[in-house]
Tab-separated table of C-alpha atoms in Angstrom:
chain	number	residue	atom	x	y	z
A	1	MET	CA	0.000	0.000	0.000
A	2	LEU	CA	1.078	3.546	-0.638
A	3	SER	CA	1.118	6.288	1.962
A	4	THR	CA	-1.896	8.482	2.737
A	5	THR	CA	-0.205	11.594	4.071
A	6	PRO	CA	-1.897	14.903	3.188
A	7	ARG	CA	0.441	15.572	0.282
A	8	THR	CA	0.124	12.089	-1.221
A	9	THR	CA	-3.662	12.016	-0.949
A	10	LEU	CA	-5.211	13.247	-4.160
A	11	GLY	CA	-7.516	16.200	-3.783
A	12	ARG	CA	-8.861	15.955	-7.316
A	13	GLU	CA	-9.540	13.180	-9.824
A	14	LYS	CA	-9.180	10.546	-7.157
A	15	GLN	CA	-10.090	7.844	-9.672
A	16	ARG	CA	-6.684	8.450	-11.285
A	17	GLY	CA	-4.823	7.590	-8.104
A	18	SER	CA	-3.446	4.202	-7.233
A	19	THR	CA	-2.763	2.870	-3.763
A	20	ASP	CA	-0.875	-0.170	-5.036
A	21	ARG	CA	2.835	-0.036	-4.266
A	22	ASN	CA	3.521	-2.211	-7.338
A	23	ASP	CA	2.196	0.581	-9.550
A	24	LEU	CA	4.806	2.857	-7.968
A	25	TYR	CA	7.555	0.354	-8.736
A	26	ASP	CA	6.284	-0.036	-12.320
A	27	VAL	CA	6.335	3.702	-12.990
A	28	LEU	CA	9.787	4.109	-11.452
A	29	ASP	CA	11.372	1.020	-12.989
A	30	THR	CA	10.318	1.875	-16.548
A	31	GLY	CA	11.631	5.438	-16.431
A	32	LEU	CA	14.996	6.863	-17.411
A	33	VAL	CA	14.962	10.346	-15.991
A	34	CYS	CA	13.245	11.909	-12.992
A	35	HIS	CA	12.669	15.559	-12.178
A	36	LEU	CA	14.246	16.417	-8.833
A	37	GLY	CA	12.734	19.351	-6.975
A	38	VAL	CA	14.685	21.172	-4.288
A	39	VAL	CA	14.306	24.517	-2.554
A	40	VAL	CA	17.196	26.943	-3.051
A	41	ASN	CA	17.018	30.281	-1.249
A	42	GLY	CA	13.298	29.774	-0.772
A	43	CYS	CA	12.682	29.175	-4.470
A	44	PRO	CA	11.917	25.902	-6.236
A	45	MET	CA	14.503	24.386	-8.572
A	46	VAL	CA	13.614	21.439	-10.816
A	47	VAL	CA	16.354	19.515	-12.596
A	48	PRO	CA	16.198	16.383	-14.736
A	49	THR	CA	18.480	13.639	-13.491
A	50	GLY	CA	18.968	9.889	-13.472
A	51	TYR	CA	17.914	7.580	-10.674
A	52	GLY	CA	17.850	3.971	-9.574
A	53	ARG	CA	15.762	1.924	-7.163
A	54	ILE	CA	16.631	-0.811	-4.671
A	55	GLY	CA	13.579	-2.012	-2.755
A	56	ASP	CA	11.971	1.002	-1.154
A	57	THR	CA	14.905	3.336	-1.641
A	58	LEU	CA	15.521	5.619	-4.596
A	59	TYR	CA	19.106	6.612	-5.391
A	60	LEU	CA	20.220	9.819	-7.067
A	61	HIS	CA	23.739	10.859	-7.901
A	62	GLY	CA	25.754	13.677	-9.297
A	63	SER	CA	29.001	15.527	-9.165
A	64	THR	CA	29.930	16.554	-5.645
A	65	GLY	CA	29.956	20.074	-7.119
A	66	ALA	CA	26.406	20.111	-8.524
A	67	SER	CA	24.281	22.786	-6.874
A	68	SER	CA	21.077	20.716	-7.037
A	69	LEU	CA	22.794	17.838	-5.223
A	70	ARG	CA	24.218	20.150	-2.584
A	71	ALA	CA	20.754	21.641	-2.023
A	72	ALA	CA	19.204	18.166	-1.733
A	73	ASP	CA	21.596	16.734	0.872
A	74	GLY	CA	19.631	16.389	4.120
A	75	ALA	CA	16.803	18.521	2.750
A	76	GLU	CA	13.217	17.868	1.780
A	77	VAL	CA	13.077	16.942	-1.898
A	78	CYS	CA	10.440	15.874	-4.375
A	79	VAL	CA	11.176	13.390	-7.139
A	80	THR	CA	8.712	13.030	-10.006
A	81	VAL	CA	8.773	10.460	-12.801
A	82	THR	CA	6.348	10.885	-15.687
A	83	HIS	CA	5.494	8.681	-18.653
A	84	LEU	CA	3.416	10.299	-21.362
A	85	ASP	CA	1.433	7.650	-23.244
A	86	GLY	CA	-0.798	9.674	-25.519
A	87	VAL	CA	-2.878	12.754	-26.158
A	88	VAL	CA	-6.606	12.414	-25.477
A	89	LEU	CA	-8.586	14.244	-28.130
A	90	ALA	CA	-12.065	15.094	-26.923
A	91	ARG	CA	-15.041	16.754	-28.603
A	92	SER	CA	-14.452	19.925	-26.585
A	93	VAL	CA	-11.271	21.841	-25.792
A	94	PHE	CA	-12.029	21.548	-22.064
A	95	HIS	CA	-11.981	17.759	-22.001
A	96	HIS	CA	-8.690	17.348	-23.810
A	97	SER	CA	-6.242	15.420	-21.668
A	98	VAL	CA	-3.234	13.137	-21.735
A	99	ASN	CA	-2.800	9.492	-20.930
A	100	TYR	CA	0.081	9.158	-18.521
A	101	ARG	CA	1.579	7.371	-15.558
A	102	SER	CA	3.374	9.441	-12.953
A	103	ALA	CA	4.888	8.975	-9.534
A	104	ILE	CA	5.709	11.649	-6.988
A	105	VAL	CA	8.013	10.851	-4.079
A	106	TYR	CA	8.474	13.182	-1.107
A	107	GLY	CA	11.079	12.919	1.570
A	108	ARG	CA	14.312	14.033	3.118
A	109	ALA	CA	17.323	13.041	1.024
A	110	ARG	CA	20.144	11.310	2.810
A	111	LEU	CA	23.765	11.533	1.688
A	112	VAL	CA	25.018	7.956	1.399
A	113	THR	CA	28.406	7.465	3.028
A	114	ASP	CA	28.632	3.693	3.499
A	115	PRO	CA	30.919	2.422	0.697
A	116	ASP	CA	28.845	-0.695	0.016
A	117	GLU	CA	25.572	1.212	-0.173
A	118	ARG	CA	27.216	3.864	-2.352
A	119	LEU	CA	28.370	1.210	-4.822
A	120	ALA	CA	25.007	-0.568	-4.778
A	121	GLY	CA	23.222	2.741	-5.375
A	122	LEU	CA	25.512	3.653	-8.266
A	123	ARG	CA	25.004	0.223	-9.779
A	124	ALA	CA	21.213	0.649	-9.528
A	125	LEU	CA	21.526	4.068	-11.182
A	126	SER	CA	23.701	2.687	-13.968
A	127	GLU	CA	21.472	-0.337	-14.600
A	128	GLN	CA	18.352	1.845	-14.701
A	129	LEU	CA	19.869	3.945	-17.486
A	130	ALA	CA	21.772	1.229	-19.293
A	131	PRO	CA	21.015	-2.327	-18.158
A	132	GLY	CA	23.928	-4.727	-18.572
A	133	GLN	CA	26.578	-2.040	-18.780
A	134	TRP	CA	27.830	-2.209	-15.168
A	135	ASP	CA	29.338	-5.667	-15.715
A	136	TYR	CA	30.392	-4.914	-19.312
A	137	VAL	CA	32.389	-1.676	-19.034
A	138	ARG	CA	35.203	-0.443	-16.809
A	139	PRO	CA	33.926	-0.044	-13.222
A	140	PRO	CA	34.375	3.226	-11.343
A	141	ASN	CA	37.815	3.809	-9.843
A	142	ARG	CA	38.590	5.443	-6.526
A	143	LYS	CA	38.950	8.937	-7.991
A	144	GLU	CA	35.655	8.704	-9.845
A	145	LEU	CA	33.866	7.424	-6.751
A	146	ALA	CA	35.263	10.310	-4.718
A	147	ALA	CA	33.911	12.810	-7.234
A	148	THR	CA	30.391	11.366	-7.081
A	149	ALA	CA	27.772	12.143	-4.446
A	150	VAL	CA	25.062	9.538	-3.895
A	151	LEU	CA	21.778	10.462	-2.279
A	152	ALA	CA	19.110	8.097	-0.953
A	153	LEU	CA	15.402	8.838	-0.722
A	154	SER	CA	12.899	6.570	0.982
A	155	LEU	CA	9.818	5.579	-1.031
A	156	GLU	CA	7.713	5.711	2.097
A	157	GLU	CA	5.812	8.826	1.083
A	158	ALA	CA	4.767	8.565	-2.541
A	159	SER	CA	1.753	8.825	-4.792
A	160	VAL	CA	0.959	7.390	-8.198
A	161	LYS	CA	-1.452	8.836	-10.713
A	162	MET	CA	-2.416	7.530	-14.110
A	163	ARG	CA	-4.934	8.064	-16.850
A	164	ARG	CA	-5.671	5.669	-19.663
A	165	GLY	CA	-8.440	5.178	-22.188
A	166	GLY	CA	-10.494	7.425	-24.446
A	167	PRO	CA	-11.991	10.867	-23.931
A	168	LYS	CA	-14.783	11.573	-21.459
A	169	ASP	CA	-17.016	14.175	-23.044
A	170	ASP	CA	-20.056	16.055	-21.864
A	171	GLU	CA	-23.212	14.088	-22.633
A	172	GLU	CA	-24.534	16.613	-25.141
A	173	ASP	CA	-21.213	16.750	-27.052
A	174	TYR	CA	-21.311	13.104	-28.131
A	175	ALA	CA	-23.768	14.061	-30.876
A	176	LEU	CA	-21.270	16.490	-32.457
A	177	PRO	CA	-19.778	15.393	-35.797
A	178	ILE	CA	-16.250	15.595	-34.339
A	179	TRP	CA	-13.587	12.892	-34.396
A	180	ALA	CA	-12.489	11.918	-30.906
A	181	GLY	CA	-10.023	9.389	-29.593
A	182	VAL	CA	-6.449	8.963	-28.509
A	183	LEU	CA	-3.228	9.752	-30.365
A	184	PRO	CA	-0.706	7.389	-28.754
A	185	LEU	CA	2.826	8.549	-28.061
A	186	VAL	CA	5.335	5.771	-28.657
A	187	THR	CA	8.846	5.769	-27.228
A	188	SER	CA	11.275	3.242	-28.668
A	189	TRP	CA	14.989	2.573	-29.034
A	190	GLY	CA	16.622	3.421	-32.342
A	191	GLU	CA	19.549	1.617	-33.954
A	192	PRO	CA	22.713	1.779	-31.824
A	193	GLU	CA	25.150	4.368	-33.240
A	194	PRO	CA	28.776	3.267	-32.757
A	195	ASP	CA	31.296	5.813	-31.519
A	196	SER	CA	33.131	7.241	-34.545
A	197	VAL	CA	36.492	6.065	-33.184
A	198	LEU	CA	35.347	2.542	-32.303
A	199	PRO	CA	37.900	0.037	-33.655
A	200	GLU	CA	36.604	-2.485	-36.176
A	201	GLY	CA	35.694	-5.907	-34.897
A	202	ILE	CA	33.951	-4.883	-31.705
A	203	GLU	CA	30.418	-6.120	-32.043
A	204	THR	CA	27.431	-4.467	-30.422
A	205	PRO	CA	26.601	-6.486	-27.281
A	206	VAL	CA	23.214	-8.193	-27.157
A	207	HIS	CA	22.095	-6.155	-24.130
A	208	ILE	CA	22.457	-2.986	-26.210
A	209	LEU	CA	21.268	-4.369	-29.544
A	210	HIS	CA	18.123	-5.935	-28.119
A	211	ARG	CA	17.276	-3.539	-25.334
A	212	GLU	CA	13.589	-3.699	-24.468
B	1	MET	CA	20.229	36.191	-25.573
B	2	LEU	CA	19.275	34.319	-22.460
B	3	SER	CA	19.615	35.670	-18.937
B	4	THR	CA	22.796	35.407	-16.891
B	5	THR	CA	21.402	35.555	-13.371
B	6	PRO	CA	23.193	33.399	-10.790
B	7	ARG	CA	20.691	30.574	-11.056
B	8	THR	CA	20.676	30.484	-14.843
B	9	THR	CA	24.462	30.540	-15.124
B	10	LEU	CA	25.781	27.017	-15.331
B	11	GLY	CA	28.256	26.120	-12.663
B	12	ARG	CA	29.339	22.891	-14.335
B	13	GLU	CA	29.645	21.562	-17.863
B	14	LYS	CA	29.362	25.041	-19.274
B	15	GLN	CA	29.895	23.682	-22.775
B	16	ARG	CA	26.413	22.177	-22.547
B	17	GLY	CA	24.782	25.546	-21.993
B	18	SER	CA	23.289	27.729	-24.666
B	19	THR	CA	22.810	31.468	-24.549
B	20	ASP	CA	20.661	31.539	-27.677
B	21	ARG	CA	17.032	32.402	-26.979
B	22	ASN	CA	15.992	30.443	-30.076
B	23	ASP	CA	17.271	27.263	-28.417
B	24	LEU	CA	14.938	28.022	-25.510
B	25	TYR	CA	12.008	28.417	-27.889
B	26	ASP	CA	12.939	25.183	-29.677
B	27	VAL	CA	13.042	23.149	-26.469
B	28	LEU	CA	9.762	24.609	-25.240
B	29	ASP	CA	7.879	24.453	-28.537
B	30	THR	CA	8.678	20.781	-29.166
B	31	GLY	CA	7.599	19.602	-25.697
B	32	LEU	CA	4.233	18.365	-24.501
B	33	VAL	CA	4.593	18.345	-20.744
B	34	CYS	CA	6.631	20.440	-18.326
B	35	HIS	CA	7.489	19.775	-14.704
B	36	LEU	CA	6.239	22.629	-12.535
B	37	GLY	CA	8.062	23.145	-9.251
B	38	VAL	CA	6.448	25.065	-6.409
B	39	VAL	CA	7.167	25.391	-2.704
B	40	VAL	CA	4.393	24.179	-0.407
B	41	ASN	CA	4.896	24.567	3.351
B	42	GLY	CA	8.615	24.992	2.733
B	43	CYS	CA	8.877	21.751	0.746
B	44	PRO	CA	9.309	21.330	-2.988
B	45	MET	CA	6.455	19.867	-5.047
B	46	VAL	CA	6.998	18.867	-8.683
B	47	VAL	CA	4.010	18.092	-10.883
B	48	PRO	CA	3.811	17.287	-14.591
B	49	THR	CA	1.480	19.612	-16.478
B	50	GLY	CA	0.772	21.066	-19.897
B	51	TYR	CA	1.930	24.469	-21.064
B	52	GLY	CA	1.901	26.844	-23.998
B	53	ARG	CA	4.045	29.729	-25.175
B	54	ILE	CA	3.243	33.109	-26.678
B	55	GLY	CA	6.363	35.167	-27.339
B	56	ASP	CA	8.273	35.425	-24.086
B	57	THR	CA	5.439	34.235	-21.860
B	58	LEU	CA	4.711	30.683	-20.811
B	59	TYR	CA	1.138	29.780	-19.895
B	60	LEU	CA	0.057	27.086	-17.462
B	61	HIS	CA	-3.451	26.124	-16.516
B	62	GLY	CA	-5.401	23.865	-14.266
B	63	SER	CA	-8.514	23.483	-12.222
B	64	THR	CA	-9.092	26.401	-9.879
B	65	GLY	CA	-9.044	23.710	-7.167
B	66	ALA	CA	-5.637	22.198	-7.963
B	67	SER	CA	-3.222	22.589	-5.056
B	68	SER	CA	-0.176	23.044	-7.297
B	69	LEU	CA	-1.889	25.894	-9.138
B	70	ARG	CA	-2.968	27.551	-5.912
B	71	ALA	CA	0.603	27.316	-4.614
B	72	ALA	CA	1.976	28.795	-7.826
B	73	ASP	CA	-0.247	31.870	-7.993
B	74	GLY	CA	1.956	34.877	-7.261
B	75	ALA	CA	4.765	32.661	-6.062
B	76	GLU	CA	8.230	31.821	-7.316
B	77	VAL	CA	8.020	28.772	-9.559
B	78	CYS	CA	10.374	26.731	-11.689
B	79	VAL	CA	9.266	25.166	-14.951
B	80	THR	CA	11.457	22.515	-16.547
B	81	VAL	CA	11.023	20.899	-19.966
B	82	THR	CA	13.229	17.934	-20.846
B	83	HIS	CA	13.695	15.978	-24.063
B	84	LEU	CA	15.638	12.746	-23.755
B	85	ASP	CA	17.297	11.892	-27.066
B	86	GLY	CA	19.432	8.885	-26.229
B	87	VAL	CA	21.629	7.022	-23.809
B	88	VAL	CA	25.374	7.567	-24.172
B	89	LEU	CA	27.224	4.305	-23.651
B	90	ALA	CA	30.837	4.912	-22.695
B	91	ARG	CA	33.752	2.546	-22.018
B	92	SER	CA	33.508	3.252	-18.291
B	93	VAL	CA	30.513	3.454	-15.961
B	94	PHE	CA	31.570	6.947	-14.909
B	95	HIS	CA	31.308	8.457	-18.389
B	96	HIS	CA	27.848	7.128	-19.162
B	97	SER	CA	25.503	9.970	-19.955
B	98	VAL	CA	22.376	10.952	-21.827
B	99	ASN	CA	21.813	13.096	-24.860
B	100	TYR	CA	19.126	15.614	-24.028
B	101	ARG	CA	17.775	19.111	-24.456
B	102	SER	CA	16.323	20.838	-21.423
B	103	ALA	CA	15.071	24.266	-20.453
B	104	ILE	CA	14.617	25.658	-16.955
B	105	VAL	CA	12.517	28.778	-16.421
B	106	TYR	CA	12.450	30.658	-13.122
B	107	GLY	CA	10.064	33.391	-12.132
B	108	ARG	CA	7.046	34.577	-10.269
B	109	ALA	CA	3.822	33.181	-11.703
B	110	ARG	CA	1.050	35.650	-12.394
B	111	LEU	CA	-2.639	34.701	-12.315
B	112	VAL	CA	-4.104	35.870	-15.618
B	113	THR	CA	-7.373	37.761	-15.180
B	114	ASP	CA	-7.765	39.630	-18.468
B	115	PRO	CA	-10.343	37.650	-20.500
B	116	ASP	CA	-8.504	38.080	-23.810
B	117	GLU	CA	-5.173	37.000	-22.385
B	118	ARG	CA	-6.826	34.075	-20.622
B	119	LEU	CA	-8.340	32.873	-23.875
B	120	ALA	CA	-5.088	33.380	-25.787
B	121	GLY	CA	-3.184	31.483	-23.109
B	122	LEU	CA	-5.644	28.591	-23.154
B	123	ARG	CA	-5.465	28.478	-26.933
B	124	ALA	CA	-1.657	28.318	-26.751
B	125	LEU	CA	-1.891	25.509	-24.193
B	126	SER	CA	-4.360	23.590	-26.335
B	127	GLU	CA	-2.378	24.031	-29.536
B	128	GLN	CA	0.844	22.936	-27.825
B	129	LEU	CA	-0.772	19.653	-26.799
B	130	ALA	CA	-2.961	19.116	-29.822
B	131	PRO	CA	-2.331	21.474	-32.731
B	132	GLY	CA	-5.393	22.157	-34.873
B	133	GLN	CA	-7.899	21.108	-32.250
B	134	TRP	CA	-8.851	24.566	-30.954
B	135	ASP	CA	-10.601	25.446	-34.229
B	136	TYR	CA	-11.921	21.905	-34.801
B	137	VAL	CA	-13.688	21.043	-31.518
B	138	ARG	CA	-16.243	22.810	-29.325
B	139	PRO	CA	-14.647	25.893	-27.725
B	140	PRO	CA	-14.745	26.397	-23.946
B	141	ASN	CA	-18.025	27.765	-22.562
B	142	ARG	CA	-18.419	30.261	-19.752
B	143	LYS	CA	-18.697	27.612	-17.039
B	144	GLU	CA	-15.568	25.803	-18.229
B	145	LEU	CA	-13.632	29.061	-18.408
B	146	ALA	CA	-14.680	29.921	-14.850
B	147	ALA	CA	-13.384	26.563	-13.596
B	148	THR	CA	-9.960	27.053	-15.183
B	149	ALA	CA	-7.091	29.028	-13.712
B	150	VAL	CA	-4.496	30.386	-16.139
B	151	LEU	CA	-1.029	31.343	-14.955
B	152	ALA	CA	1.596	33.315	-16.864
B	153	LEU	CA	5.339	33.038	-16.414
B	154	SER	CA	7.857	35.319	-18.077
B	155	LEU	CA	10.679	33.661	-20.003
B	156	GLU	CA	13.048	36.409	-18.887
B	157	GLU	CA	15.043	34.177	-16.549
B	158	ALA	CA	15.755	30.879	-18.230
B	159	SER	CA	18.574	28.515	-19.075
B	160	VAL	CA	19.015	25.866	-21.743
B	161	LYS	CA	21.269	22.856	-21.544
B	162	MET	CA	21.887	20.163	-24.106
B	163	ARG	CA	24.189	17.279	-24.831
B	164	ARG	CA	24.560	15.547	-28.157
B	165	GLY	CA	27.077	13.248	-29.797
B	166	GLY	CA	29.048	10.211	-28.728
B	167	PRO	CA	30.773	9.283	-25.486
B	168	LYS	CA	33.785	11.138	-24.124
B	169	ASP	CA	36.025	8.565	-22.515
B	170	ASP	CA	39.263	8.761	-20.581
B	171	GLU	CA	42.241	8.607	-22.921
B	172	GLU	CA	43.462	5.250	-21.639
B	173	ASP	CA	40.008	3.643	-21.950
B	174	TYR	CA	39.836	4.016	-25.742
B	175	ALA	CA	42.089	0.958	-26.069
B	176	LEU	CA	39.591	-1.271	-24.218
B	177	PRO	CA	37.751	-3.852	-26.358
B	178	ILE	CA	34.399	-2.376	-25.343
B	179	TRP	CA	31.594	-1.256	-27.635
B	180	ALA	CA	30.736	2.412	-27.143
B	181	GLY	CA	28.261	4.729	-28.780
B	182	VAL	CA	24.763	6.083	-28.491
B	183	LEU	CA	21.459	4.243	-28.193
B	184	PRO	CA	18.949	6.769	-29.546
B	185	LEU	CA	15.557	7.175	-27.925
B	186	VAL	CA	12.866	7.826	-30.505
B	187	THR	CA	9.490	9.343	-29.670
B	188	SER	CA	6.808	9.116	-32.336
B	189	TRP	CA	3.047	9.233	-32.776
B	190	GLY	CA	1.194	5.955	-33.103
B	191	GLU	CA	-1.970	5.305	-35.112
B	192	PRO	CA	-4.929	7.388	-33.897
B	193	GLU	CA	-7.331	5.241	-31.843
B	194	PRO	CA	-10.957	6.313	-32.374
B	195	ASP	CA	-13.210	6.630	-29.334
B	196	SER	CA	-15.227	3.386	-28.998
B	197	VAL	CA	-18.509	5.272	-29.290
B	198	LEU	CA	-17.503	7.365	-32.303
B	199	PRO	CA	-20.288	7.193	-34.928
B	200	GLU	CA	-19.358	5.741	-38.289
B	201	GLY	CA	-18.547	8.147	-41.064
B	202	ILE	CA	-16.490	10.646	-39.062
B	203	GLU	CA	-13.055	10.614	-40.631
B	204	THR	CA	-9.844	11.296	-38.737
B	205	PRO	CA	-8.888	14.912	-39.518
B	206	VAL	CA	-5.604	15.483	-41.332
B	207	HIS	CA	-4.115	17.462	-38.402
B	208	ILE	CA	-4.467	14.356	-36.221
B	209	LEU	CA	-3.656	11.730	-38.841
B	210	HIS	CA	-0.499	13.450	-40.017
B	211	ARG	CA	0.722	15.093	-36.843
B	212	GLU	CA	4.445	15.701	-36.960
């Protein structure tokens, strides 16, 4: 079950909310980038960044010099992941909408200092972005690890919202001679583009070639 | 030219920044959803929402009852639009990256009260999400307009960041027998799906069928 704190309880369109923790995992695990919200000098700052999940903990990382990471350390943050699945075309402007799945996580970010947890978090981050690469490429060395800050965020306080299906129009508008439906938005992987200086004879690994 | 306030001046990876206002327009005009950051009770809140642009003003809208909109009215907000173009697969974990284009806009949101500006803003929002629909479907009536809050945000203070191209590896890693390159992420429109109750004989309009 998901939390029911004031800020994770939907005030509007409650039918779009989910209380199933598995829906939260689904939204998070199928995403590539989150939007991290922090407060800097009293003002909101929203930056796109990668993330990874292990159980009920979300991991974020960045250069130890990144201002968004510095602002997040020990502070209240908000992490939002959004999948846009289509545009809902109704018979009236007002009822236009989008089909989507989104998750919002609230909590206090914790700077990870334990070496094992740091490495596990970085691995989760790497595998979220590029599954199979952690074991395939050169692992991080001591200098690289020292330059990287890892933050942890509990998934305790989170909400999930989604919309799917066709338009919901006003009763009297269904008689209008207007096309209505959904224009799906499809996200897919293109053909891998080899680095221009890649030596001949290095084949594209299966985990890249056949990424789902 | 874009602004050079402290928060729109990149501290890191300056080569990824752009100072060209046209790049800002490009990122904004090709997006469908932004992430709106507001501060609620001292904590950040990031919600995905639609937007539209007219000149150097961004328009947001929502139900007059939406908590994010209420928090944004007259307050400092941050609006971020992100396009993810691909995953950059390097020869080391550390140099993995993404190709992207993103815009961050900071400013104080203004509740739009002038009827003409409200309508223009809503039209911009509608056309951003579903071009051609404003003139094709039933326009908003008085009741619908009364239920909708429109916010304006100046594009005066904004930054644009982008990364494109292949991986940048450490000199000594180029000799490793590891595939490296870019896995592009492609977003495209699927086939329009007619509403299940659509009467026969209503053809899909060209602006939906051939949306770019």
